[in-house]
mmCIF file of C-alpha atoms in Angstrom:
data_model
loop_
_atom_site.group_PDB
_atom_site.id
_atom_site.type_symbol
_atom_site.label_atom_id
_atom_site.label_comp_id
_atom_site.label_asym_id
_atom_site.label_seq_id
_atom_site.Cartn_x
_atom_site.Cartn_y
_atom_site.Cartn_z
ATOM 1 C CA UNK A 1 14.224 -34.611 11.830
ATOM 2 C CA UNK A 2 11.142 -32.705 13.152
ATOM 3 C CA UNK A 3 10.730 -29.382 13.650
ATOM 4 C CA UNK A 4 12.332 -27.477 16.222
ATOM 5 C CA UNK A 5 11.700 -24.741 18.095
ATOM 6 C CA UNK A 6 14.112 -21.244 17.853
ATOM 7 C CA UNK A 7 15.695 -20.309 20.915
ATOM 8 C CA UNK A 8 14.856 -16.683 22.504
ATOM 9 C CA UNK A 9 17.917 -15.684 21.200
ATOM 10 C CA UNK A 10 17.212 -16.219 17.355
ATOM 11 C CA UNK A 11 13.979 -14.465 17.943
ATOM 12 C CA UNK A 12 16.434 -11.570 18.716
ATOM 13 C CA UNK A 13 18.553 -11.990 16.383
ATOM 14 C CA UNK A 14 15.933 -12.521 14.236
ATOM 15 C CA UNK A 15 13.608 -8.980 15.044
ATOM 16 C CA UNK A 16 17.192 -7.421 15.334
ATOM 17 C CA UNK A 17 18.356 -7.980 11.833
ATOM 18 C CA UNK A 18 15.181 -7.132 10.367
ATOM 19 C CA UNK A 19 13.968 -4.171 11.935
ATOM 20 C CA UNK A 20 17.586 -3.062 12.358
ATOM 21 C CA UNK A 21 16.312 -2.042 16.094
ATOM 22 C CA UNK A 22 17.984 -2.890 19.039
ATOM 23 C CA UNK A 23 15.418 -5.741 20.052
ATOM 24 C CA UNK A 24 14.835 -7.515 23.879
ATOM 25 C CA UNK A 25 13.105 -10.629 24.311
ATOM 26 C CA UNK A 26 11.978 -12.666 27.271
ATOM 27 C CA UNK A 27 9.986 -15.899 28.317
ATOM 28 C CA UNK A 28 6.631 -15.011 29.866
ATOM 29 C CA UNK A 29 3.184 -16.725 30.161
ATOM 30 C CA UNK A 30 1.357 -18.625 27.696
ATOM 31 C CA UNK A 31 -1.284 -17.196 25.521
ATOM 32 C CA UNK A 32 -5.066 -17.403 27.195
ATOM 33 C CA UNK A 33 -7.828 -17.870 25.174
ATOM 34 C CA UNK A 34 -9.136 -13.979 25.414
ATOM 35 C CA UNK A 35 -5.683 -12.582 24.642
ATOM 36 C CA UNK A 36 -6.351 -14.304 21.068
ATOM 37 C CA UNK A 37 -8.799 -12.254 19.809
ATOM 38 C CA UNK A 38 -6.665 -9.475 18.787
ATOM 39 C CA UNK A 39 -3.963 -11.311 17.679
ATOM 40 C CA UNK A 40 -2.153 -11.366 14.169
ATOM 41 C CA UNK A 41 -1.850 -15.415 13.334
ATOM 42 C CA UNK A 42 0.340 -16.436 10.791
ATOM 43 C CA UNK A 43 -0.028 -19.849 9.241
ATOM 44 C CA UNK A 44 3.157 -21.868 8.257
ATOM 45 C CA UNK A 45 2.371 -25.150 6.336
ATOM 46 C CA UNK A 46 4.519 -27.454 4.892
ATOM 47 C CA UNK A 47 4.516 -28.649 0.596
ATOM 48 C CA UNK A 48 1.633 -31.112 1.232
ATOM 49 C CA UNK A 49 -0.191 -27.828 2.582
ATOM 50 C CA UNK A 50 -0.094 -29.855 6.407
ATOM 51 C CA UNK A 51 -0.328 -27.089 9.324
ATOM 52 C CA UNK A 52 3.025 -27.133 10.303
ATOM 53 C CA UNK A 53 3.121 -23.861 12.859
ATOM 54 C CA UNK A 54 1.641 -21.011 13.780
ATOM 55 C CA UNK A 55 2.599 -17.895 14.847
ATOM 56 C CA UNK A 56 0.591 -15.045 17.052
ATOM 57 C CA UNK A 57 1.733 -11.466 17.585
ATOM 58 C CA UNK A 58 -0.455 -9.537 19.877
ATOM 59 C CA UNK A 59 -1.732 -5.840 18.844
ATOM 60 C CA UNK A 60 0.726 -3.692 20.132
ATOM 61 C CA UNK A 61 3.798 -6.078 18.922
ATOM 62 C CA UNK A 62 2.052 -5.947 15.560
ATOM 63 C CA UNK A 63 2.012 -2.761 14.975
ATOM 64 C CA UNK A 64 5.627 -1.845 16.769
ATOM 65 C CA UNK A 65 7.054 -4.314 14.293
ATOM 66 C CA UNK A 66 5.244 -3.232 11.274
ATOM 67 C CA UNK A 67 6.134 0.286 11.768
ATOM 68 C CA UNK A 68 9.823 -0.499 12.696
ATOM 69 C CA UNK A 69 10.647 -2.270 9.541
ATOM 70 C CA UNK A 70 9.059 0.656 7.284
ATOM 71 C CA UNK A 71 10.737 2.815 9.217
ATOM 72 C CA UNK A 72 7.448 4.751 10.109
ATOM 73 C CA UNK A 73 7.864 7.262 13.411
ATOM 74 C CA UNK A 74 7.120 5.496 16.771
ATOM 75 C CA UNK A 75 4.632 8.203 17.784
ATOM 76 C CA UNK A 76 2.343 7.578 15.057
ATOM 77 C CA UNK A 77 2.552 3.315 15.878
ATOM 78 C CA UNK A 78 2.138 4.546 19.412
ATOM 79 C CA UNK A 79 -1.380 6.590 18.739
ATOM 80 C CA UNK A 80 -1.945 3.145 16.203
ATOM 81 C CA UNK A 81 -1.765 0.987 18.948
ATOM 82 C CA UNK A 82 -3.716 3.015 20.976
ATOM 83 C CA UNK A 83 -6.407 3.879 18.865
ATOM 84 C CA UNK A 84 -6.842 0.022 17.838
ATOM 85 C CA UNK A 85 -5.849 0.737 14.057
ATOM 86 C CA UNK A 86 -3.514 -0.894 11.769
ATOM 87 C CA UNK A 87 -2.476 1.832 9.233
ATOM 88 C CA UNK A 88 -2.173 -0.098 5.609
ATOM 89 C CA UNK A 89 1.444 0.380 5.495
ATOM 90 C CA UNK A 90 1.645 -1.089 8.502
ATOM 91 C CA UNK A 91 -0.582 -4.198 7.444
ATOM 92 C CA UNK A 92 1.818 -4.853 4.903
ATOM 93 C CA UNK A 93 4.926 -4.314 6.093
ATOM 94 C CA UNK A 94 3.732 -7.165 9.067
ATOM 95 C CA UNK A 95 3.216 -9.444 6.529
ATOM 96 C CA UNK A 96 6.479 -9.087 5.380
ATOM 97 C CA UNK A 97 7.926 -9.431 8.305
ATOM 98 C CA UNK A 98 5.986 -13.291 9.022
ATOM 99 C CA UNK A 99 7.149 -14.357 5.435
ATOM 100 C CA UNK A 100 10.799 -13.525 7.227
ATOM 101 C CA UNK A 101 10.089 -15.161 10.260
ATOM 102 C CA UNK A 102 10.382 -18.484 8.380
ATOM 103 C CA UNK A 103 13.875 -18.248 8.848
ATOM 104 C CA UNK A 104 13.064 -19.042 12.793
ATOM 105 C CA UNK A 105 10.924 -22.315 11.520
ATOM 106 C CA UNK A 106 13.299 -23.722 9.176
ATOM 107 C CA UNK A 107 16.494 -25.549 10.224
ATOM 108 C CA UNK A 108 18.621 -27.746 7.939
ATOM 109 C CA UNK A 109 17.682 -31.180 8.624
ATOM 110 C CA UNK A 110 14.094 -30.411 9.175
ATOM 111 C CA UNK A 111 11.212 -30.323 7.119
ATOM 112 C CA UNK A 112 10.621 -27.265 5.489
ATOM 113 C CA UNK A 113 7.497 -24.556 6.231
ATOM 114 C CA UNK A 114 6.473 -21.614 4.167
ATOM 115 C CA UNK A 115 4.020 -18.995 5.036
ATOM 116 C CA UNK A 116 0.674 -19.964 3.970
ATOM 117 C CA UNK A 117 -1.785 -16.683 5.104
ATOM 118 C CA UNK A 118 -1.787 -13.973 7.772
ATOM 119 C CA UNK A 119 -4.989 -13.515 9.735
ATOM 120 C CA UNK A 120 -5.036 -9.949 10.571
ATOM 121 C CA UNK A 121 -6.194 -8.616 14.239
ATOM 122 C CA UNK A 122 -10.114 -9.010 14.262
ATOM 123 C CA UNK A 123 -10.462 -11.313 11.244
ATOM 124 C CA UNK A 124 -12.051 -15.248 11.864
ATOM 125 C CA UNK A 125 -8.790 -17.822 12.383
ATOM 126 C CA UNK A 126 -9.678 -21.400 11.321
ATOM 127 C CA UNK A 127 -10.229 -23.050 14.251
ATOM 128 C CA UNK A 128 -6.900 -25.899 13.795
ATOM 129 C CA UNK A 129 -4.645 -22.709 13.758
ATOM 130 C CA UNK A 130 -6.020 -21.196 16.292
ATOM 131 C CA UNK A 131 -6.110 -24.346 18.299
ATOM 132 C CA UNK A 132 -2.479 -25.024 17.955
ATOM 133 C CA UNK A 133 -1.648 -21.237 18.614
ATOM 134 C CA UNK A 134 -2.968 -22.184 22.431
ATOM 135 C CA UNK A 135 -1.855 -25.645 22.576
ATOM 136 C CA UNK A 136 0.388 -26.235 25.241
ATOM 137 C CA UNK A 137 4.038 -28.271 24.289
ATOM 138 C CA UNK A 138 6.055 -27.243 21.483
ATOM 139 C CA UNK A 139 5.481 -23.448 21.845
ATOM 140 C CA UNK A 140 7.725 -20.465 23.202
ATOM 141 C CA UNK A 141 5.984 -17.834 24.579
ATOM 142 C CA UNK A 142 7.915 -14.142 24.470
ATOM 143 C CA UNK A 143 7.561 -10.186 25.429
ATOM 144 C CA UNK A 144 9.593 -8.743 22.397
ATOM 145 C CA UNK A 145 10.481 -5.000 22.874
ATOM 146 C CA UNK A 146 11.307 -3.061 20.282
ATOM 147 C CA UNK A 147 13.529 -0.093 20.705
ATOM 148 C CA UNK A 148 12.206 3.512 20.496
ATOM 149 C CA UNK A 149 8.465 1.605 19.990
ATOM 150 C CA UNK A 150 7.223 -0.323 22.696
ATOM 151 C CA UNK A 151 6.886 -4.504 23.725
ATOM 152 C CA UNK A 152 3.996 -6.729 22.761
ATOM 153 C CA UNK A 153 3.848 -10.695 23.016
ATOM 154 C CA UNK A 154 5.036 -13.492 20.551
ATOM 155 C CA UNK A 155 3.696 -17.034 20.527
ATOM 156 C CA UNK A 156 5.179 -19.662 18.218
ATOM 157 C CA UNK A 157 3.792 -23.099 18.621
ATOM 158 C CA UNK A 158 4.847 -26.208 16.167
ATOM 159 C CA UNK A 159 2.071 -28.614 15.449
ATOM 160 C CA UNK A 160 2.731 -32.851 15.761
#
């Protein structure tokens, strides 16, 4: 069975449970070209180390997130985000929260993906990730807000 794509709701359910944040999530546009540039991309491969998906958050939804699920105060990820920094704790806590977002890429049946690297904001994607970030298809483009924070965009696109 191939991969499938979550629904809008298990990204809720998904940022709900793990940033225990009341979470909303809609459809919007896909992802441009410029809009990648500051972009976390998270890799998801597969056991023969085969792209499988990948996964953008945009700046502001990095942050938000990364704050949220250490529990850091949304006024300092507000001056973050607009300031252009990604405190350390931050950085890792965003990590964490990709290896979690496996749970959205996995579904019995399926094969199976595991998180192979995060590419922070500002550092050089390899060009087949960020290719299949933009690739129209099997994607889902969101706005994810998250409570007491503030909203950013969430692209998940499956590859073959």
């Amino acid at each position: 069975m191939p991969l499938q794509l979550p629904t809008v709701k298990d990204v809720r359910d998904l940022f709900e449970d793990t940033l225990g944040r009341s979470i909303t999530v809609s459809p919007t546009n896909p992802l441009l070209v410029q809009n990648t540039a500051s972009m976390l991309v998270s890799v998801y491969v597969d056991e023969k180390l085969k792209l499988g998906a990948v996964v953008g958050m945009n700046f502001p939804l990095t942050v938000y997130a990364g704050a949220a699920i250490g529990l850091l105060p949304p006024g300092g990820a507000k001056e973050a985000v607009a300031a252009r920094i990604i405190p350390p704790p931050v950085a890792e806590n965003i990590q964490e929260v990709c290896n979690i977002m496996t749970i959205l890429l996995n579904r019995e049946g399926a094969g199976h993906l595991r998180l192979y690297k995060v590419y922070m904001p500002g550092e050089i994607v390899p060009s087949d990730a960020s290719s299949a970030l933009l690739a129209l298809g099997r994607r889902i483009d969101l706005t994810v807000a998250v409570g007491g924070y503030g909203e950013g965009r969430l692209a998940i696109s499956l590859v073959g």
